[in-house]
Short mmCIF file of C-alpha atoms and ligand atoms in Angstrom, two decimals:
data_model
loop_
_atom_site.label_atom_id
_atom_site.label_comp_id
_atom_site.label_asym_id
_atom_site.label_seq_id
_atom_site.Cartn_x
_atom_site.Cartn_y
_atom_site.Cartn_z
CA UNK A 1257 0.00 0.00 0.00
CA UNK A 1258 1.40 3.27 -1.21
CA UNK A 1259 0.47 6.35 -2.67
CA UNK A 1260 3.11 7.85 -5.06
CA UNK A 1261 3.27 11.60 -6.02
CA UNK A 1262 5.46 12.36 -8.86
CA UNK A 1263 6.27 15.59 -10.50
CA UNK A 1264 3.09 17.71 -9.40
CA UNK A 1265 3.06 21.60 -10.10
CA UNK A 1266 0.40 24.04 -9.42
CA UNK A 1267 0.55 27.86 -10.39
CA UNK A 1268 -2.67 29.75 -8.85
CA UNK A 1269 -4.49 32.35 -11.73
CA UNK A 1270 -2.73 34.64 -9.72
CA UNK A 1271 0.60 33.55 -10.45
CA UNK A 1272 1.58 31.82 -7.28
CA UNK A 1273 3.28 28.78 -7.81
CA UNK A 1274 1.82 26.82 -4.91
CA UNK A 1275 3.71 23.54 -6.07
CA UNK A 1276 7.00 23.01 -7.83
CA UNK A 1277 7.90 19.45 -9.23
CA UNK A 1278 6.79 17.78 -5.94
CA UNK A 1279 7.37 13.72 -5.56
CA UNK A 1280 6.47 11.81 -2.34
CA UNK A 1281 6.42 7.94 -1.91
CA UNK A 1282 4.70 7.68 1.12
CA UNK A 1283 4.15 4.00 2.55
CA UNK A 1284 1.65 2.88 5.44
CA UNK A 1285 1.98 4.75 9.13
CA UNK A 1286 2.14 8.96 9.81
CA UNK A 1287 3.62 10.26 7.47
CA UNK A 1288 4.66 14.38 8.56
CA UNK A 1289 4.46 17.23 6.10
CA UNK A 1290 5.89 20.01 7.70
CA UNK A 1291 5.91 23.78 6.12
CA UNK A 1292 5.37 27.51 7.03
CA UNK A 1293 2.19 28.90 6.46
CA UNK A 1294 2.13 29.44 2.80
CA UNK A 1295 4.73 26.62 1.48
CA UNK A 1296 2.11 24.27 -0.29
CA UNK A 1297 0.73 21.92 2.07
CA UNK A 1298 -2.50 22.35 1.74
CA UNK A 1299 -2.92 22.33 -2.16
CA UNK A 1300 -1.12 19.23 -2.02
CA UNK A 1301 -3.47 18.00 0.59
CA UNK A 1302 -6.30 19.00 -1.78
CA UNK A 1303 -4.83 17.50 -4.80
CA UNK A 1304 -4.77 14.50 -3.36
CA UNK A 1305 -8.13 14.79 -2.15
CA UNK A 1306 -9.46 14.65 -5.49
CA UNK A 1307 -10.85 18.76 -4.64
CA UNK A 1308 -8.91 20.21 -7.07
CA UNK A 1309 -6.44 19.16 -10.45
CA UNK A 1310 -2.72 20.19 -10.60
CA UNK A 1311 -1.23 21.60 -13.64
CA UNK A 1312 1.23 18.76 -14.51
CA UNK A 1313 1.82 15.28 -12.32
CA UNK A 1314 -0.19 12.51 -11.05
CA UNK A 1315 -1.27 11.16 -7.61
CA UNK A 1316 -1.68 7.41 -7.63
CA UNK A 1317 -2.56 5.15 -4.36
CA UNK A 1318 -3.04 1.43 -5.08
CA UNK A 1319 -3.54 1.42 -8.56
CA UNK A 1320 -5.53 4.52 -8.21
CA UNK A 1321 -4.86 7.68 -10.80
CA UNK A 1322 -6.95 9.78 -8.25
CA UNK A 1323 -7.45 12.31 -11.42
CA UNK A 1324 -8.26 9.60 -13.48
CA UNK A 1325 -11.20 7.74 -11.02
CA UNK A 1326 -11.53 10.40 -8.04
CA UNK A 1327 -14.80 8.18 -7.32
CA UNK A 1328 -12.67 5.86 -6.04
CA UNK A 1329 -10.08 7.26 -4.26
CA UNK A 1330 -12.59 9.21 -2.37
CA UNK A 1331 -14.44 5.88 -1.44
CA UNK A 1332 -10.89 4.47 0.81
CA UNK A 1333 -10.27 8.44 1.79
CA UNK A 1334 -11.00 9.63 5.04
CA UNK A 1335 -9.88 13.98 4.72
CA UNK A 1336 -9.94 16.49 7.57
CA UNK A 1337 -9.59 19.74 5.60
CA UNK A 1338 -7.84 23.37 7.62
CA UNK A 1339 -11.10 24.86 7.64
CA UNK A 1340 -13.91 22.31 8.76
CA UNK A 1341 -17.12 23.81 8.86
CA UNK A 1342 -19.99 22.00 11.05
CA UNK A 1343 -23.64 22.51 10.87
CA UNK A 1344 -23.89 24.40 14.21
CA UNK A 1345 -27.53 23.02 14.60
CA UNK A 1346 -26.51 19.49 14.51
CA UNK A 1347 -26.00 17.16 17.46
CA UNK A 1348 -22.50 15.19 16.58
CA UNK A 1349 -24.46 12.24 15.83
CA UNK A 1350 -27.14 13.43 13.72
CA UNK A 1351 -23.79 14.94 11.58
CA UNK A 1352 -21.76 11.43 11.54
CA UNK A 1353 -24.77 9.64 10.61
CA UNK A 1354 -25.55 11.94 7.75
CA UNK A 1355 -21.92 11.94 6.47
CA UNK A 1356 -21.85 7.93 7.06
CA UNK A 1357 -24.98 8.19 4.86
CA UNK A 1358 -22.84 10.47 2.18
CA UNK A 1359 -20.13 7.81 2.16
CA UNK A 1360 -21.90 5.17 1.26
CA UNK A 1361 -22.79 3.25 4.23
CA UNK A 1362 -26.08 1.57 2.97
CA UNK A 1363 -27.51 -0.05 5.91
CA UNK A 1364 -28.98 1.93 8.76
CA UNK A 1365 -27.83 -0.41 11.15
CA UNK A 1366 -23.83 -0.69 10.09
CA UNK A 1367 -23.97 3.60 10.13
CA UNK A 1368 -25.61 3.11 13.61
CA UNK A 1369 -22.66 0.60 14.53
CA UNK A 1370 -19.88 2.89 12.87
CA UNK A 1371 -21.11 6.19 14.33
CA UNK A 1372 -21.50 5.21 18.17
CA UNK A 1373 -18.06 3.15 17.59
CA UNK A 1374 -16.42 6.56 16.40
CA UNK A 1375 -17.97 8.83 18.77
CA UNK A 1376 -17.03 6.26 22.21
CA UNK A 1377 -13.21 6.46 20.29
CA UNK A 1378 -12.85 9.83 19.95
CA UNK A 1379 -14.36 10.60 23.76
CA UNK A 1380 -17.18 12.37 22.46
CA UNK A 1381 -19.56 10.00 23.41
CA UNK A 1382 -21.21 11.74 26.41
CA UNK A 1383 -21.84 14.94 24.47
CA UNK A 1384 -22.92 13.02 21.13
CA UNK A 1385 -26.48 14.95 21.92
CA UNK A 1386 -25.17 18.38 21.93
CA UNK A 1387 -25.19 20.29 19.04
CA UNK A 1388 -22.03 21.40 17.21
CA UNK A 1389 -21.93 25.02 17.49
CA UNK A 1390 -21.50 24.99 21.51
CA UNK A 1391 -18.57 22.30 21.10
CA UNK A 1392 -14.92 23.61 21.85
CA UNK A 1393 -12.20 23.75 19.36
CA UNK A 1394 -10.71 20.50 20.62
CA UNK A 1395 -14.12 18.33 20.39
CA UNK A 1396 -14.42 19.92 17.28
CA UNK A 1397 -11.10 18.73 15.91
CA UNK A 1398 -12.08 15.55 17.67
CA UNK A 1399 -15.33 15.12 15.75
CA UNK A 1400 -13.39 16.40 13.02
CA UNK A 1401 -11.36 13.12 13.21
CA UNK A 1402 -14.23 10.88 13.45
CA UNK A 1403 -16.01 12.00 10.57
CA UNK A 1404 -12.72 11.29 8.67
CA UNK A 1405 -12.41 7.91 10.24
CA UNK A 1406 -16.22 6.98 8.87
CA UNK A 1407 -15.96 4.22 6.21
CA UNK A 1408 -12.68 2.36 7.28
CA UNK A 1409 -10.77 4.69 5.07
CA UNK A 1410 -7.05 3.27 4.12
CA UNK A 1411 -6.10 7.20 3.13
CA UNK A 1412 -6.06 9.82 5.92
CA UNK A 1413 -5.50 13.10 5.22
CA UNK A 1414 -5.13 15.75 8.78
CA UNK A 1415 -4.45 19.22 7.49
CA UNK A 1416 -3.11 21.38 9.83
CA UNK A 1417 -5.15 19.34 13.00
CA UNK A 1418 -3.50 21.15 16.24
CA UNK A 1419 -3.33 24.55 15.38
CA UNK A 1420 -5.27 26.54 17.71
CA UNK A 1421 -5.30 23.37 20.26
CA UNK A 1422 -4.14 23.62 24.41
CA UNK A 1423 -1.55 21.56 25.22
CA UNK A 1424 -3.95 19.25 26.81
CA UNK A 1425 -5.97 18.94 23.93
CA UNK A 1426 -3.37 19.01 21.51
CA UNK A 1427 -2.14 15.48 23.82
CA UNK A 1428 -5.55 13.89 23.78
CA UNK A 1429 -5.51 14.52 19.81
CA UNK A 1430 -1.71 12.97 19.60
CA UNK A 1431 -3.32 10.07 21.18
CA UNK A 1432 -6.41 9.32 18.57
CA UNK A 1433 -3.98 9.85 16.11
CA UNK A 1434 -1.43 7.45 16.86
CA UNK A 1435 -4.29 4.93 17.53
CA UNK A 1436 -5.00 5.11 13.47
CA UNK A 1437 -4.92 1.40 11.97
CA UNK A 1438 -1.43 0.54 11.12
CA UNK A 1439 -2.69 -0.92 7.44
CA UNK A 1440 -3.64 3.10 6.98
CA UNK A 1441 -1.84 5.55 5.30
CA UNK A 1442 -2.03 9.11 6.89
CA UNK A 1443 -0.66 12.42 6.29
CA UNK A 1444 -0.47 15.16 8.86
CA UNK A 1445 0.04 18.82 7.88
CA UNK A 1446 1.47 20.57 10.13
CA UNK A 1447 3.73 23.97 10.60
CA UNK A 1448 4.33 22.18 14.18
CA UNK A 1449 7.48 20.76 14.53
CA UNK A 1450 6.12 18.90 17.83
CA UNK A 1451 2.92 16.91 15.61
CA UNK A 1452 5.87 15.32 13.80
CA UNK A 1453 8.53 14.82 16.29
CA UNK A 1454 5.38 13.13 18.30
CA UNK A 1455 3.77 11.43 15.70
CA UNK A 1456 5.41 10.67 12.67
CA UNK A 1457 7.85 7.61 11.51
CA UNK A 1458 8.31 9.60 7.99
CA UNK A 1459 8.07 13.17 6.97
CA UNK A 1460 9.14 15.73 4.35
CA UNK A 1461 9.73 19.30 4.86
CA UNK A 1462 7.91 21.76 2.13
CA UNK A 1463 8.98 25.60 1.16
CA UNK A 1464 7.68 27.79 -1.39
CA UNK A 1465 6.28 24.79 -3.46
CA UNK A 1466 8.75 22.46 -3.23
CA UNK A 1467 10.05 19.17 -1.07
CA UNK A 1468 13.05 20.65 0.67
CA UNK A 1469 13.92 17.16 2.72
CA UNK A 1470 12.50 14.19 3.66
CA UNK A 1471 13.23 10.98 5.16
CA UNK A 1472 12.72 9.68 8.90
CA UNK A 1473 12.84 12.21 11.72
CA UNK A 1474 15.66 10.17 13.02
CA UNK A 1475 17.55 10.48 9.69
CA UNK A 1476 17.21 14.13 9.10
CA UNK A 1477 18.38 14.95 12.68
CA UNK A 1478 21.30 12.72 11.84
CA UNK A 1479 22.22 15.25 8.92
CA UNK A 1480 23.36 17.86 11.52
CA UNK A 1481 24.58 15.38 13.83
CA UNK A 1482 28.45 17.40 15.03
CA UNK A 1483 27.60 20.70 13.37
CA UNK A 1484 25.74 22.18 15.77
CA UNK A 1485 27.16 24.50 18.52
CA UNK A 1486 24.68 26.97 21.13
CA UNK A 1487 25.34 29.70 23.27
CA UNK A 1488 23.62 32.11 25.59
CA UNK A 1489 24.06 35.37 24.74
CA UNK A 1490 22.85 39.11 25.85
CA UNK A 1491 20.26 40.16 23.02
CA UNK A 1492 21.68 43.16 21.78
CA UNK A 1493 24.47 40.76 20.79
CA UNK A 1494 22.60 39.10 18.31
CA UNK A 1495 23.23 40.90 15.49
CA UNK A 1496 26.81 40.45 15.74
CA UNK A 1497 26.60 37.05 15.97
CA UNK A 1498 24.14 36.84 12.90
CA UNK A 1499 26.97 38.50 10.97
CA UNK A 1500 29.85 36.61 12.26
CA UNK A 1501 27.81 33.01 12.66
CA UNK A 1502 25.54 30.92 10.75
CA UNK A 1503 22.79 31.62 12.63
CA UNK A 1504 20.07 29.18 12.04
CA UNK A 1505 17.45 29.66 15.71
CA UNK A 1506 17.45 32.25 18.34
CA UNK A 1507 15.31 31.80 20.93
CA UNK A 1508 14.50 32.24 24.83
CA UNK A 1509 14.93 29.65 27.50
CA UNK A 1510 14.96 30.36 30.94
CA UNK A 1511 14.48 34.35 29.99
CA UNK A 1512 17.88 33.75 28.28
CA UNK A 1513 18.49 33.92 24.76
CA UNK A 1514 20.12 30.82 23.45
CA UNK A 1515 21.58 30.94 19.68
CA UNK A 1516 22.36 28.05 17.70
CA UNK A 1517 24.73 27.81 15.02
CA UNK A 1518 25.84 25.49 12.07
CA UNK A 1519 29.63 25.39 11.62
CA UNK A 1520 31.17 22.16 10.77
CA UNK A 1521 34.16 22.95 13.50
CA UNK A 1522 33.84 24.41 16.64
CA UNK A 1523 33.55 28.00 16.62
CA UNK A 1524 35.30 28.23 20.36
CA UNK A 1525 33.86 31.40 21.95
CA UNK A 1526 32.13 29.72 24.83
CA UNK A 1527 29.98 27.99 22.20
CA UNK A 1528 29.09 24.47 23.37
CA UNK A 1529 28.53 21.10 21.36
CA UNK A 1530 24.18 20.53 20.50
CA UNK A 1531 22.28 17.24 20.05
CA UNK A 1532 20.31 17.98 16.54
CA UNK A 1533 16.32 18.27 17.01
CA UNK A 1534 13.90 18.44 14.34
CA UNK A 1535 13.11 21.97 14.89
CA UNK A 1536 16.99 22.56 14.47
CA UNK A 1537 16.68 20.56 11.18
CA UNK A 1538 13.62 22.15 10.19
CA UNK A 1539 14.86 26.05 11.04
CA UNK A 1540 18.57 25.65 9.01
CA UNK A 1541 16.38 24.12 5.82
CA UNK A 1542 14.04 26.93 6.11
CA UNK A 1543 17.33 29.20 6.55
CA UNK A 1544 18.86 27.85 3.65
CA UNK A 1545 15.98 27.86 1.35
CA UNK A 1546 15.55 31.72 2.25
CA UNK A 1547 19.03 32.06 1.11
CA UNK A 1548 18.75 32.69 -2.60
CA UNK A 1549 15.40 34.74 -2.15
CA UNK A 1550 16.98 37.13 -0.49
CA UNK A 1551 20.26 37.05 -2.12
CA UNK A 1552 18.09 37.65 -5.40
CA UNK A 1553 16.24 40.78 -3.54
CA UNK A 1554 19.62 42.07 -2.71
CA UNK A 1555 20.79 41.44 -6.26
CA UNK A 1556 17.98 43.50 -7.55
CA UNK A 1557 17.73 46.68 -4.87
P1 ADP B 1698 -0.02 25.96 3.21
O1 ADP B 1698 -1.12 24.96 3.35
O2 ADP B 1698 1.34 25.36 3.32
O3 ADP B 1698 -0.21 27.14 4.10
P2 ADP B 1698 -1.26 26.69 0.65
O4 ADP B 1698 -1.28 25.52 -0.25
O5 ADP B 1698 -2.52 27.05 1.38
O6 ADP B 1698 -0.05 26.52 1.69
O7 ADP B 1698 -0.79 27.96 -0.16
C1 ADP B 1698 0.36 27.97 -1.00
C2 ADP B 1698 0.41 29.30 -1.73
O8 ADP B 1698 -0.66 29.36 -2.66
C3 ADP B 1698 0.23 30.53 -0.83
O9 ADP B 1698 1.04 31.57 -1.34
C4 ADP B 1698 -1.24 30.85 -0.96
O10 ADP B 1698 -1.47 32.23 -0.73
C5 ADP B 1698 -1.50 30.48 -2.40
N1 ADP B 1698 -2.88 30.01 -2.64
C6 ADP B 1698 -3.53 29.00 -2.01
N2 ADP B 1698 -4.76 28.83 -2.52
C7 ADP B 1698 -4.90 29.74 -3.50
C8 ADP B 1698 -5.95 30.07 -4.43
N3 ADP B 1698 -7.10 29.40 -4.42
N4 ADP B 1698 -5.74 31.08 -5.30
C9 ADP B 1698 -4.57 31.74 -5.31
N5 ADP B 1698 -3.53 31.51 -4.48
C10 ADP B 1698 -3.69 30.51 -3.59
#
């Protein structure tokens, strides 16, 4: 079970090129796509949702050519779009069975079975009477999950599922996820670096409509692994260091602010030796691929 992206582009009416030549291979399990606001994600998400056609490429899963027969990828898809609008007025389970009805689940009974299944699984079980509108963004994401879960789907699409989540809710939505069949494949969207640390055995990172890096969390980390040096520093020092350093994440810990730096020996200056995370890996990509942008800007003032 796979579902193979190759070569997809996508350029708006408006001239944004919202994907550039992207190809995934992306086998059963979580699979992390992880970009800024704006890099692609979600008209890839889309795309392979059958909602809308790229310019150039093709999206197969199991024998699939979703552009070909989107009737039947959407019958083994389960999609939780960024923006999931719910019929305030309806109690979660009048909404589940009426979607269970949508996907094709002919008997009343086997809905009946799927929806209070769904609804006990997602912890939503004691409110399934209340209607939608007075639900919290965490049930809502929650319901949002089960809806996608309706039908046994073997494709799960989450786009952008925790933004706007507490921590606590954010955990208790970790914790559904990771519960996902393992004969399922499922791609999270995400600009959190946490979802996929958490989460995923397989990710790619996306920037202005392309793949910048992918692989296993563990293997991407590994591509920094002795280049990586922090300090603490006063914060009018930054700038100098920004000049003098490859700066690739500032931030503050302990109302200090910590730098880290790529160099491939050690800089010296009180700068000590750091274990590569994700969000390391994910802010020198992002660092590099802003590189040439603003190199170009530059070129042209
Ligand atoms: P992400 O999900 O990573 O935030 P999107 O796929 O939503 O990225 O957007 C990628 C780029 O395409 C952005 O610059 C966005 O403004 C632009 N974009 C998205 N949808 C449309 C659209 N329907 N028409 C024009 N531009 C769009």
């Amino acid at each position: 079970m796979k579902l193979e992206i190759k070569n997809l582009s996508k350029t708006y009416p408006n001239g944004v090129k919202a994907m550039q030549d992207v190809s995934l291979t992306i086998g059963k399990g979580m699979f992390g796509l992880l970009g800024e606001n704006g890099a692609g994600k979600s008209t890839l998400m889309r795309t392979i949702a059958t909602l809308q056609d790229a310019d150039t490429g093709s999206v197969t899963f199991d024998g699939i050519d979703v552009s070909r027969d989107p009737v039947a990828l959407r019958k083994i898809l389960g999609y939780l779009p960024q923006e999931f609008g719910v019929y305030p007025s309806l109690t979660a389970e009048e909404f589940l069975l009426h979607i269970a009805d949508l996907k094709g689940i002919a008997k009343a009974s086997e809905r009946k079975a799927q929806v209070d299944a769904l609804l006990k699984k997602v912890n939503l079980w004691e409110d399934r009477r209340k209607k939608l509108g007075g639900y919290s963004g965490g049930m809502k994401q929650r319901f949002g999950i089960a809806q996608a879960l309706l039908g046994e789907p073997r494709l799960i699409i989450v786009d952008e599922p925790t933004a706007g989540l507490d921590p606590r809710e954010r955990n208790r939505f970790y914790n559904l996820l990771s519960e996902i069949g393992e004969n399922t494949v499922v791609i999270l969207s995400t600009h959190i670096v946490e979802d996929v640390s958490t989460l995923c055995s397989d990710m790619a990172i996306m920037g202005n409509g392309r793949v910048l890096l992918e692989g296993s969390p563990a293997r991407v980390e590994q591509s920094l692994k002795d280049r990586l040096w922090m300090k603490e520093i006063a914060k009018p020092e930054l700038e100098r260091y920004s000049k003098e350093f490859k700066v690739i994440a500032s931030h503050f810990h302990l109302g200090k602010l910590q730098v880290t730096i790529d160099a491939e020996a050690s800089p010296g200056d009180g700068f000590q030796a750091k274990t590569p995370s994700l969000e390391d890996v994910y802010f020198q990509i992002l660092s590099r691929n802003e590189q040439p942008q603003r190199t170009a800007a530059l070129a042209t003032e």
